Structures are given as C-alpha cells and as structure tokens.
XYZ file of C-alpha atoms in Angstrom:
571
model
C -0.062 0.125 0.053
C 1.178 2.830 -0.669
C -0.247 6.629 1.169
C 0.046 10.085 -0.690
C -0.375 13.034 1.366
C -0.984 16.680 0.615
C -2.314 20.144 2.793
C -4.859 22.402 1.623
C -6.815 25.594 2.322
C -10.488 24.457 1.353
C -11.890 21.454 3.035
C -15.477 22.342 0.492
C -13.625 22.208 -2.865
C -11.458 18.308 -1.821
C -15.544 16.809 -0.487
C -16.893 18.695 -4.023
C -14.129 16.428 -5.655
C -14.217 13.099 -3.644
C -17.660 12.884 -4.179
C -17.830 14.260 -8.093
C -19.037 11.669 -10.584
C -19.259 13.447 -13.516
C -15.607 15.302 -14.100
C -13.930 12.398 -12.999
C -15.294 9.088 -14.705
C -12.969 6.893 -13.079
C -15.542 7.180 -9.220
C -18.061 4.989 -9.072
C -20.059 5.079 -5.978
C -18.480 7.510 -3.689
C -19.228 6.816 -0.245
C -18.083 7.271 3.797
C -16.535 4.429 4.864
C -15.258 5.689 7.781
C -15.614 9.287 10.333
C -14.200 11.207 13.898
C -17.614 9.746 15.018
C -18.904 6.936 13.515
C -21.458 9.552 12.367
C -21.151 11.549 9.909
C -23.836 12.557 7.091
C -22.727 10.871 3.963
C -23.574 12.655 0.598
C -23.200 9.418 -1.314
C -26.490 7.554 0.612
C -28.506 11.275 0.516
C -31.387 11.972 -1.044
C -30.012 15.500 -1.349
C -26.302 15.433 -2.357
C -25.831 18.593 -2.496
C -27.185 19.620 1.114
C -25.685 17.095 3.001
C -22.112 17.541 1.604
C -22.358 21.381 3.070
C -23.673 19.873 5.535
C -20.528 17.315 5.829
C -17.556 19.926 5.033
C -19.438 22.638 7.783
C -19.441 20.225 9.678
C -15.536 19.882 9.614
C -14.456 23.057 9.260
C -16.324 23.348 12.825
C -13.166 23.469 14.955
C -12.058 25.683 11.649
C -14.287 28.722 12.104
C -13.749 28.627 15.925
C -10.381 27.811 15.790
C -10.090 31.243 13.400
C -12.182 33.681 15.420
C -9.261 33.233 17.590
C -6.677 34.121 15.118
C -5.223 30.676 15.657
C -6.208 29.092 12.486
C -3.466 27.622 10.137
C -4.030 28.835 6.895
C -3.770 25.395 5.362
C -5.905 23.656 7.128
C -6.804 20.374 5.318
C -5.173 17.519 6.009
C -5.601 14.996 2.519
C -4.434 11.157 2.456
C -5.123 8.468 -0.390
C -4.444 5.648 0.492
C -3.571 2.380 -3.068
C -3.969 -0.907 -2.794
C -1.168 -2.123 -4.986
C -3.212 -3.764 -8.881
C -1.361 -7.984 -7.267
C -3.824 -7.209 -3.710
C -7.726 -8.351 -3.407
C -9.932 -6.424 -2.825
C -10.545 -5.016 0.438
C -14.368 -4.422 2.304
C -15.996 -1.110 3.648
C -15.328 -2.393 6.773
C -11.526 -3.089 6.317
C -11.355 0.069 4.804
C -12.460 1.604 7.146
C -10.357 0.302 10.072
C -7.098 1.213 7.504
C -8.177 4.821 7.764
C -8.855 4.702 11.473
C -5.262 2.986 12.183
C -4.038 5.863 9.602
C -5.535 8.828 11.164
C -4.547 7.297 14.949
C -0.679 6.553 13.806
C -0.052 10.015 11.773
C -2.208 11.921 14.808
C -4.480 13.287 13.352
C -7.248 11.239 15.324
C -4.793 9.638 18.232
C -6.635 6.548 19.323
C -8.496 7.055 22.367
C -8.204 10.972 21.863
C -12.030 12.600 22.280
C -10.463 15.735 21.216
C -9.683 14.451 18.006
C -9.380 16.277 14.178
C -12.650 15.681 11.906
C -11.763 12.875 9.470
C -13.007 10.970 6.383
C -12.611 8.416 4.423
C -14.496 8.602 1.187
C -14.589 5.967 -1.286
C -14.866 6.028 -5.359
C -12.905 3.413 -6.047
C -12.404 -0.413 -5.142
C -9.017 -0.072 -4.742
C -8.068 3.154 -2.509
C -9.367 5.523 -0.223
C -8.714 9.122 -0.053
C -8.843 10.696 4.492
C -10.612 14.315 4.545
C -9.657 15.839 7.803
C -8.789 19.606 9.042
C -5.753 20.198 11.424
C -7.655 21.784 14.135
C -9.086 19.538 17.288
C -11.596 20.436 19.775
C -9.583 21.602 21.638
C -8.965 24.047 19.031
C -5.103 23.319 19.208
C -3.463 22.807 15.725
C -2.701 18.583 15.553
C 0.279 17.672 15.973
C 1.165 15.591 12.511
C 4.738 15.281 12.215
C 6.909 13.313 9.811
C 3.451 12.113 9.052
C 4.455 10.196 5.686
C 6.914 7.960 7.858
C 4.300 7.277 10.285
C 1.499 6.416 7.552
C 3.267 4.479 5.873
C 5.070 2.610 8.776
C 0.982 2.110 9.796
C 1.079 0.879 6.218
C 3.543 -1.407 6.401
C 2.944 -3.143 9.580
C -1.014 -3.970 7.751
C -0.386 -5.409 4.354
C 0.877 -8.478 7.199
C -1.215 -8.793 8.591
C -3.414 -8.604 5.618
C -1.737 -10.876 3.822
C -0.875 -8.390 0.912
C 1.635 -7.007 -1.300
C 4.619 -6.020 0.889
C 5.827 -2.807 -0.705
C 8.954 -2.080 -0.893
C 9.958 0.788 1.045
C 12.965 3.111 1.197
C 15.661 4.792 3.582
C 14.539 8.198 2.778
C 18.220 8.662 1.160
C 17.425 8.522 -2.616
C 17.540 10.524 -5.179
C 13.858 13.029 -5.883
C 11.531 12.128 -7.946
C 10.904 13.607 -11.214
C 7.442 15.291 -10.990
C 4.864 14.450 -12.842
C 4.871 18.186 -14.778
C 8.160 17.732 -15.199
C 7.941 14.543 -17.430
C 5.195 15.859 -18.948
C 7.337 18.505 -20.469
C 9.734 15.915 -21.810
C 6.995 14.601 -22.912
C 6.200 17.481 -24.555
C 9.466 18.241 -26.026
C 10.488 15.441 -27.573
C 13.549 14.454 -25.027
C 13.779 10.790 -23.787
C 13.653 12.168 -19.762
C 13.277 14.697 -17.809
C 16.196 17.349 -17.216
C 16.210 16.406 -13.609
C 16.859 13.040 -14.530
C 19.726 14.057 -18.158
C 21.377 16.340 -15.731
C 22.180 13.856 -12.468
C 23.135 11.146 -15.209
C 25.629 14.286 -16.565
C 27.177 15.246 -12.987
C 27.789 11.496 -11.888
C 29.925 11.033 -15.211
C 32.002 13.999 -14.154
C 32.236 12.740 -10.679
C 34.121 9.567 -11.647
C 36.244 11.835 -14.434
C 37.495 14.123 -11.852
C 40.815 13.716 -9.589
C 40.442 16.587 -7.545
C 37.304 20.199 -7.328
C 39.372 21.985 -9.620
C 38.346 19.776 -12.393
C 35.287 18.486 -11.836
C 34.368 22.278 -11.758
C 36.351 22.375 -15.203
C 34.965 19.198 -16.773
C 31.352 20.829 -15.876
C 31.716 24.260 -17.537
C 33.121 21.995 -21.397
C 30.176 19.054 -21.001
C 28.228 20.243 -23.891
C 24.406 20.746 -23.339
C 24.442 21.579 -20.060
C 24.875 25.148 -18.211
C 27.018 25.501 -15.236
C 26.922 28.044 -12.603
C 30.221 28.202 -9.978
C 28.950 29.747 -6.813
C 32.380 31.219 -4.813
C 33.337 32.555 -0.987
C 34.980 35.839 -1.405
C 37.940 34.098 -0.377
C 37.851 32.059 -4.393
C 36.647 28.748 -3.092
C 33.837 26.874 -4.691
C 31.018 27.214 -2.589
C 29.113 25.253 -4.552
C 26.915 25.475 -7.936
C 23.832 24.243 -10.297
C 23.425 23.045 -12.967
C 20.710 23.701 -16.908
C 20.344 22.269 -19.306
C 20.627 24.078 -21.957
C 17.153 23.014 -24.082
C 14.980 22.708 -20.681
C 13.887 26.273 -20.070
C 10.457 28.321 -17.708
C 7.865 30.141 -19.858
C 10.039 33.533 -19.400
C 12.819 31.444 -21.570
C 14.503 30.461 -18.574
C 17.597 28.077 -17.407
C 15.558 25.673 -15.086
C 18.465 25.570 -12.542
C 18.924 22.875 -10.162
C 21.974 22.689 -7.374
C 24.115 20.025 -6.638
C 21.522 18.619 -3.669
C 18.800 18.838 -5.707
C 19.827 16.181 -8.437
C 21.044 13.959 -5.433
C 21.959 13.622 -1.364
C 25.565 12.636 -2.175
C 25.618 15.103 -5.124
C 25.869 18.453 -2.988
C 29.867 20.057 -3.311
C 30.607 19.533 0.200
C 29.689 15.716 -0.199
C 31.499 15.018 -3.598
C 34.476 17.613 -2.243
C 34.918 14.798 0.653
C 35.052 11.783 -2.269
C 37.870 13.712 -4.441
C 39.677 14.240 -0.998
C 40.026 10.398 -0.130
C 41.495 9.893 -4.268
C 44.813 9.327 -3.982
C 47.414 10.728 -6.554
C 48.133 9.381 -9.524
C 52.638 8.069 -8.812
C 55.013 10.049 -12.143
C 56.331 7.440 -14.469
C 60.097 6.384 -13.998
C 61.919 5.516 -16.260
C 62.413 1.861 -16.387
C 59.300 1.888 -14.454
C 56.591 -0.871 -15.943
C 53.273 1.317 -16.020
C 50.380 -1.099 -14.320
C 47.345 -1.521 -16.619
C 44.528 0.729 -14.900
C 41.680 -1.554 -16.562
C 43.870 -4.373 -14.579
C 43.668 -2.503 -11.290
C 40.086 -1.714 -11.292
C 39.052 -5.495 -12.098
C 41.824 -6.364 -9.069
C 39.892 -3.157 -6.473
C 36.706 -4.704 -7.644
C 37.014 -8.476 -7.307
C 38.036 -7.719 -3.495
C 34.727 -6.115 -2.973
C 32.814 -8.563 -2.290
C 34.935 -9.788 0.324
C 35.202 -6.549 1.971
C 30.931 -6.740 2.311
C 31.191 -10.037 4.029
C 33.384 -8.129 7.288
C 31.343 -5.741 10.188
C 33.484 -2.798 8.845
C 29.623 -0.934 7.322
C 31.234 2.122 6.799
C 33.727 0.551 4.766
C 31.128 -1.704 3.155
C 29.249 1.028 1.544
C 32.579 4.077 0.549
C 33.456 0.479 -1.984
C 29.450 0.834 -2.892
C 29.904 3.789 -3.786
C 33.855 3.715 -5.319
C 32.118 0.586 -7.923
C 28.578 2.773 -8.232
C 31.242 5.564 -9.975
C 33.093 3.320 -11.299
C 29.782 2.050 -13.218
C 28.948 6.467 -13.894
C 32.410 5.929 -16.031
C 31.871 2.842 -18.303
C 29.739 4.550 -20.743
C 32.329 7.319 -21.855
C 34.908 3.941 -22.600
C 33.136 0.983 -23.500
C 31.949 1.042 -27.481
C 29.041 2.517 -28.522
C 26.973 -0.580 -29.272
C 27.548 -0.960 -24.896
C 26.733 2.323 -24.098
C 22.849 2.470 -23.769
C 23.085 -1.384 -21.706
C 25.863 0.806 -19.397
C 24.597 3.868 -18.881
C 21.481 2.113 -17.911
C 23.588 -0.398 -15.540
C 25.117 2.812 -13.796
C 21.786 4.740 -13.537
C 19.999 1.623 -11.589
C 22.534 0.891 -9.418
C 22.676 4.859 -8.233
C 20.123 4.110 -6.326
C 21.695 0.805 -4.913
C 25.207 3.413 -3.181
C 23.552 4.817 -1.240
C 21.269 3.944 2.476
C 21.730 5.704 5.969
C 24.771 3.885 7.111
C 27.624 6.365 5.806
C 30.307 5.770 3.230
C 33.959 6.080 5.078
C 35.482 6.892 1.514
C 39.072 7.005 2.767
C 38.570 2.651 2.101
C 37.458 2.527 -1.386
C 40.255 4.722 -2.908
C 42.329 1.652 -5.147
C 39.329 1.641 -7.317
C 38.677 5.764 -7.169
C 42.138 6.185 -8.000
C 41.884 2.758 -10.711
C 38.647 4.475 -12.905
C 40.501 8.236 -13.360
C 43.175 6.675 -14.407
C 40.826 4.334 -16.827
C 39.121 8.003 -17.764
C 42.973 9.395 -19.251
C 44.653 6.435 -21.107
C 42.949 6.492 -24.773
C 40.106 3.431 -25.526
C 41.020 -0.396 -25.369
C 40.858 -2.097 -27.920
C 41.449 -5.679 -26.542
C 37.886 -6.060 -25.407
C 38.659 -8.393 -23.127
C 39.632 -6.162 -20.312
C 36.354 -4.339 -20.791
C 34.757 -8.044 -20.981
C 37.280 -8.948 -17.423
C 35.764 -5.437 -15.616
C 32.234 -6.436 -16.675
C 32.574 -10.285 -15.281
C 33.791 -9.102 -11.550
C 31.306 -6.285 -11.598
C 28.739 -8.421 -11.822
C 30.378 -10.322 -9.352
C 30.279 -7.005 -7.430
C 26.759 -6.730 -7.875
C 24.868 -9.603 -6.387
C 27.183 -9.039 -3.118
C 26.063 -6.233 -3.242
C 22.504 -7.319 -3.133
C 23.082 -9.773 -0.639
C 24.523 -7.179 1.510
C 21.973 -5.249 1.132
C 19.068 -7.661 1.671
C 20.986 -8.480 4.890
C 20.351 -4.593 6.331
C 16.691 -4.761 5.305
C 17.236 -2.160 2.288
C 14.897 -3.305 0.635
C 15.126 -0.224 -2.671
C 18.520 -0.809 -2.952
C 18.080 -4.584 -3.421
C 16.006 -4.157 -6.057
C 18.189 -1.350 -7.757
C 20.738 -3.914 -7.409
C 19.052 -6.679 -9.027
C 18.033 -4.676 -11.525
C 21.595 -3.726 -12.553
C 22.713 -6.881 -12.845
C 19.986 -7.097 -15.881
C 21.783 -4.718 -18.058
C 25.151 -5.494 -16.891
C 24.655 -9.570 -18.373
C 23.515 -7.454 -21.333
C 26.344 -5.895 -21.626
C 28.593 -8.533 -20.950
C 27.671 -11.193 -23.295
C 27.804 -8.895 -25.819
C 31.698 -7.221 -24.783
C 33.094 -11.659 -23.872
C 31.223 -12.503 -27.264
C 34.900 -12.016 -29.090
C 37.610 -12.674 -26.463
C 35.672 -15.333 -25.271
C 36.134 -16.823 -29.252
C 39.829 -16.091 -29.453
C 40.935 -18.099 -26.501
C 39.387 -20.915 -27.264
C 40.729 -20.739 -31.069
C 43.512 -21.079 -29.221
C 42.354 -24.576 -26.992
C 46.027 -26.492 -26.314
C 45.951 -30.211 -27.650
C 43.996 -32.677 -25.781
C 46.665 -33.532 -23.523
C 47.469 -30.291 -22.277
C 43.855 -30.098 -21.711
C 43.664 -33.016 -19.467
C 46.482 -32.031 -17.484
C 44.583 -28.303 -17.156
C 41.421 -30.684 -15.589
C 44.159 -32.638 -13.002
C 44.605 -29.046 -11.392
C 41.515 -27.896 -11.625
C 40.080 -31.186 -10.172
C 42.751 -30.428 -7.442
C 42.201 -27.016 -6.612
C 38.450 -26.823 -6.875
C 36.866 -29.941 -6.764
C 33.588 -28.785 -5.413
C 32.921 -26.939 -8.963
C 35.650 -29.235 -11.746
C 32.604 -30.428 -13.531
C 30.710 -27.525 -13.663
C 34.106 -25.548 -14.740
C 34.540 -28.393 -17.390
C 31.376 -28.505 -18.470
C 31.438 -24.663 -19.113
C 30.934 -23.616 -22.686
C 33.639 -21.336 -21.886
C 35.530 -24.271 -20.838
C 37.627 -24.099 -23.667
C 38.324 -20.537 -23.367
C 40.428 -21.274 -19.754
C 41.900 -24.031 -20.989
C 44.198 -21.815 -23.589
C 44.769 -19.354 -20.587
C 46.019 -21.771 -18.064
C 48.407 -23.344 -20.658
C 49.315 -18.942 -22.517
C 49.875 -18.508 -18.932
C 52.324 -21.820 -17.749
C 54.051 -21.197 -20.846
C 54.814 -17.736 -19.440
C 56.728 -19.574 -17.096
C 53.334 -19.148 -14.277
C 52.468 -21.996 -12.289
C 48.988 -23.138 -13.213
C 48.258 -24.937 -9.612
C 49.483 -21.551 -7.909
C 47.516 -19.328 -10.391
C 44.372 -21.049 -9.863
C 45.120 -21.814 -5.626
C 44.950 -17.224 -6.712
C 41.725 -16.927 -7.790
C 39.841 -19.679 -6.888
C 37.293 -17.932 -4.485
C 34.690 -20.051 -3.372
C 32.589 -17.410 -2.573
C 32.433 -16.157 -6.500
C 32.954 -19.484 -7.671
C 29.369 -19.534 -5.850
C 28.010 -16.862 -7.549
C 28.723 -17.357 -10.776
C 26.800 -19.231 -13.657
C 29.987 -19.748 -15.675
C 32.775 -20.176 -13.532
C 34.665 -21.199 -16.138
C 34.447 -17.758 -17.238
C 34.973 -16.127 -14.618
C 38.702 -18.016 -13.717
C 39.671 -17.508 -17.284
C 39.803 -13.161 -16.891
C 41.484 -13.893 -13.623
C 44.290 -16.557 -14.621
C 44.488 -13.888 -18.209
C 45.051 -10.992 -15.794
C 47.294 -12.457 -13.318
C 48.890 -14.381 -16.394
C 50.622 -10.696 -18.054
C 52.232 -10.232 -14.487
C 56.035 -10.664 -14.852
C 56.277 -14.262 -13.609
C 58.423 -15.650 -10.302
C 61.623 -16.620 -10.750
C 62.499 -20.212 -8.991
C 63.664 -18.588 -6.389
C 61.236 -15.852 -5.376
C 58.409 -18.292 -5.322
C 60.793 -21.217 -3.440
C 60.923 -17.811 -0.682
C 57.145 -16.919 -1.275
C 56.109 -20.636 -0.509
C 58.848 -20.590 2.874
C 56.753 -17.814 3.635
C 53.003 -18.728 3.666
C 54.701 -22.002 5.609
C 55.363 -20.291 8.360
C 52.833 -17.586 7.872
C 49.935 -20.311 8.385
C 51.227 -21.605 10.981
C 48.319 -22.057 14.043
C 45.751 -19.929 11.050
C 43.732 -21.356 8.849
C 44.353 -20.516 5.139
C 42.858 -17.844 2.907
C 42.844 -16.805 -0.341
C 44.738 -13.548 -0.985
C 42.025 -11.466 -2.936
C 39.280 -13.457 -1.228
C 38.193 -14.515 2.075
C 36.625 -18.142 0.873
C 35.604 -19.076 4.699
C 32.873 -16.848 4.773
C 29.231 -18.411 5.678
C 27.421 -17.267 2.958
C 24.641 -15.337 3.685
C 21.104 -15.292 2.300
C 20.685 -14.533 -1.298
C 18.385 -11.649 -2.915
C 14.464 -13.566 -3.105
C 14.818 -12.288 -7.094
C 18.725 -11.933 -8.502
C 19.280 -13.716 -11.053
C 22.336 -15.603 -11.455
C 25.477 -16.085 -13.155
C-alpha cells in the first residue's frame, strides 16, 4: 500500500472532488466508509446530495471556524491522505478500509486512538482499490494537530497492515533516494520530445563528471566544458568554490529562463560538500619513472572490484558503503570508455545502481581509494582496443552487484536490493555482448588434448566442488587456453588456480569457467616469479599459516554464505 499526503486550504473543494462522478469518470459510487465519530453525513447515500455535502463540509470545518475567530487556525487547514492498494491485492471490503483509515489517522496524529479531542475526518471510497482521508487539522480543543513526519508514520503503519492483511509488501526506502521527477517535469520532457526529464539527464551528467575528476578543480573544469549543460559556480570571497548549480540548455521556463538545479536537488550525494569529500579521498597518481612498468589501470580496477565482495563480508559497514559508492562511480565512468554499442546498457546499469550506492550507513570514503584511483586512470587512458579488458571488468562487476544485493538484503535495504537486481540485468546483457569475441578468440587457441587433460587434473585438485561444473561450461576451452598460455609464460598453473579460486565468487557465478579464465589471463600478464622467488614465497606462506586457517589472498573463502536476494539472477 502506498500513501500520498498533502495539505490544502479549502475543505469544500476537496469534498466536491471526492464525491464528483461527472468530471472524474473513474469515480464510481463514492461513499463514506468511516468518520471521526461514525455518524458523519454521507452525501453518497443521501437523497439530497448537495445539501448533505454542504452539511458535511460544515461539520468538518466546525473547529477551524472556531479557531479562526481566535486567530489560531492554520492557513493550510486541510489534511488529505490517499491510500492505494497494489494491483495484485484482493479487493478490500468497506469494513477493512474503515479499519485502515482509523489506524492511519491514529498513527499520524490526526486523531490519536482514545483522544476525544482529535481532529474531524472522513474516509471516502470512490474506487475499488483506494480511499481518500479528508481531515481538518484543528482539534476539538482548538489546538493544531501534531502530525509531523506523517508520511513516515503512515508508511510504517501501512507496512504493518500489509503483513496483517496478507497484502503485497511494498518495497520501502530509507529517505536516501534522489528526488523523483515531478509529473510536470515528465510531461514537459514528453512535449519537447526528450527521452528523460532534465533533472534525470543532469543527474547522470554530473555523476559522470564526478567519476572522471580527480580533484575539485578538475570537477569544476569538466562541468564548464560539458555540451548542452549550463553551469554556475558559486565562490566564497576568498575564491574557493562554495557550490554549483546546473541547467539543461534545452529546458527553460515560460520566461525562457534556465531551470537550475543545485547538486543536492539532483541527489543527496551530489551536493558540493559531499563531492569535495569524495574527491579528497582519491590517491594522487604517482609519476611514471624511467624503466618502471606502468600498471594497466583496467587490471587495477578489476582487481579492486574483485575484492569488494570480500569487503562486504566484513563487519565494517562504513567501509562496505564506501566500496559500493566507489563501484557506482566506476559504473558511471564506463559509458565514456566502452564501445558505442554497449553504452545504452551500461548507462542503464549505472542509473539503476545509483540507488544501491546510498543508504543510511555513512560511507568512509578513504576505504575505497584503490578503485577510485584506477577509475580515474582508466578515463585518462586511450579507449582500449582489446575488448578483453572490458569483459574482464564487467565479469567482476556482475559478481560485485550480486554481493551488493546480498549485503543490502542483510541490512533490510529493500529499495537498494531492487536496484541491484535491476543493475544485474543490464550488466549481464552488456557482458554477454562484450565477452563473445574475446572468449571465442581464446577458445580458438585451445591447446592439444593432452594439455587439456592436464588442466582438468589441476582443476579437480584446486576446486573439487566446482570442477565438473567448470568442465561442462562452454567457456572451458577459453580457460584451458588461459592456463596453458600462463604456464608457457613461466607461471605456475596450480598457484594461479589457488589464487583465483574464490569459493564465494564461484558459488555466485553461473558460468564459473569464465570467471577463472578472465582472472587467470589478467594475473598471467604480470611477470612470472623466478624459481628462487617462488621458493621464498612458499616458505613465507608455510611460516605464516602456522596456527591459523589458510585463505585466498584476495578473497575470504571461509565466510559463511549469506541469504541470496529473493529475485537476484545468478550468472
């Protein structure tokens, strides 16, 4: 059930609308189902409709008029709450709607239970699936009703009603979502032939600028050079930036003035102070030194993303929230870097996951520096010619989203769970398209059968629980190629398998051979360790593992599996 609450200053106008059947064609058989004392006049069941309607308005306004004589009546004295059931819910009886109305006015403070001085109200039903509660805010003792946070209290009561009545339990948020576009904004965009309202387009644009910037100065510079976007930066007398606002060039008022939005009006985390705090947490990129091999930022970002499920399994919620926010920035940047054909799905994924990056848990942004720094480095690199690096990142990203849905579900963040599940659909579509060619190229280089059988023995030893599923995976040929080529480059295949075989990741993966293939290929591009270095590393591992349980370097495999999201799709 969903409640909408608004205020007004004309009782007669609201009652006229609720009982109207001529202009409002969808109003059928309007009548009262409940009232403040159970005896309110009902125009819907009276022979003289107009006289009864005037009598009802007078009764509702009685205390308002008395308070007005004393100069104590609020200007917006009408309280209007509409309550709608879900389409899948059964048709409720008048008696059930009456009970719901009484509970809502009591919970919101309009007419507390047992308070004989509560406000006057009526509940009108003029359609099968919803009711309207019309009340006046002046109590019988002529005080104004205390109904602060009435939307939240009504929503909390409706959640309890849904459970008790066996109705659809609506996904509820935690008031951290970005402000929704209004119907007027949507209609204006439709008339102008725009796919999305200006607020939504500007929100995505600013997010992309934040994802690409490595400092406040660069963020402001990027904003000022965005096509189709007007920017106004507000500074202190010292010259330091105080805030910003943006407008779309193709959206103006009736006076042909730009429609401006501050960062906080676009989304809670796009206010200038919050952007400034996030950008200050980014590590400055170290200068390249002569003879030093420059790390591949795509590989760095993929490695950082692969560690996020492990971070989400820990008890530091602020760190977990920070990693989700950083991952959201990575998704915001992807449309800038991906081929044109993948951009629509990646934009939808970034837009959907935006809701999953925010909750009531405060993010400690210093925890996610590695991923943030790698994303900024990716933006500054030429677009990758090898589609494999994008496929690698998307493969890791899908596992992050599955882990994010699980983490949000454990914290009862219903809207964020739904957002992660929606993100998963778009990322899987983009990944399937991006990975087809690189996987086919690997499969074409599959080694001889003798080498394949050798890799099968290694798999059964390294990941016995998943070995048969991996062998039957269509991407198994690509995995054997990656292992064989890594071995030819001097890497130890057994050690590589131990490094990449994160049990939680393989449990979440629908196609585990693909996960292993990308990880093997990424790690094998590093220089292979010498025999002396491997011996020293093995000796250190033996000494360090004494007295404690072994674990994978990048992921904790021993973590108990958490409940899966109810609708999350597995890869």
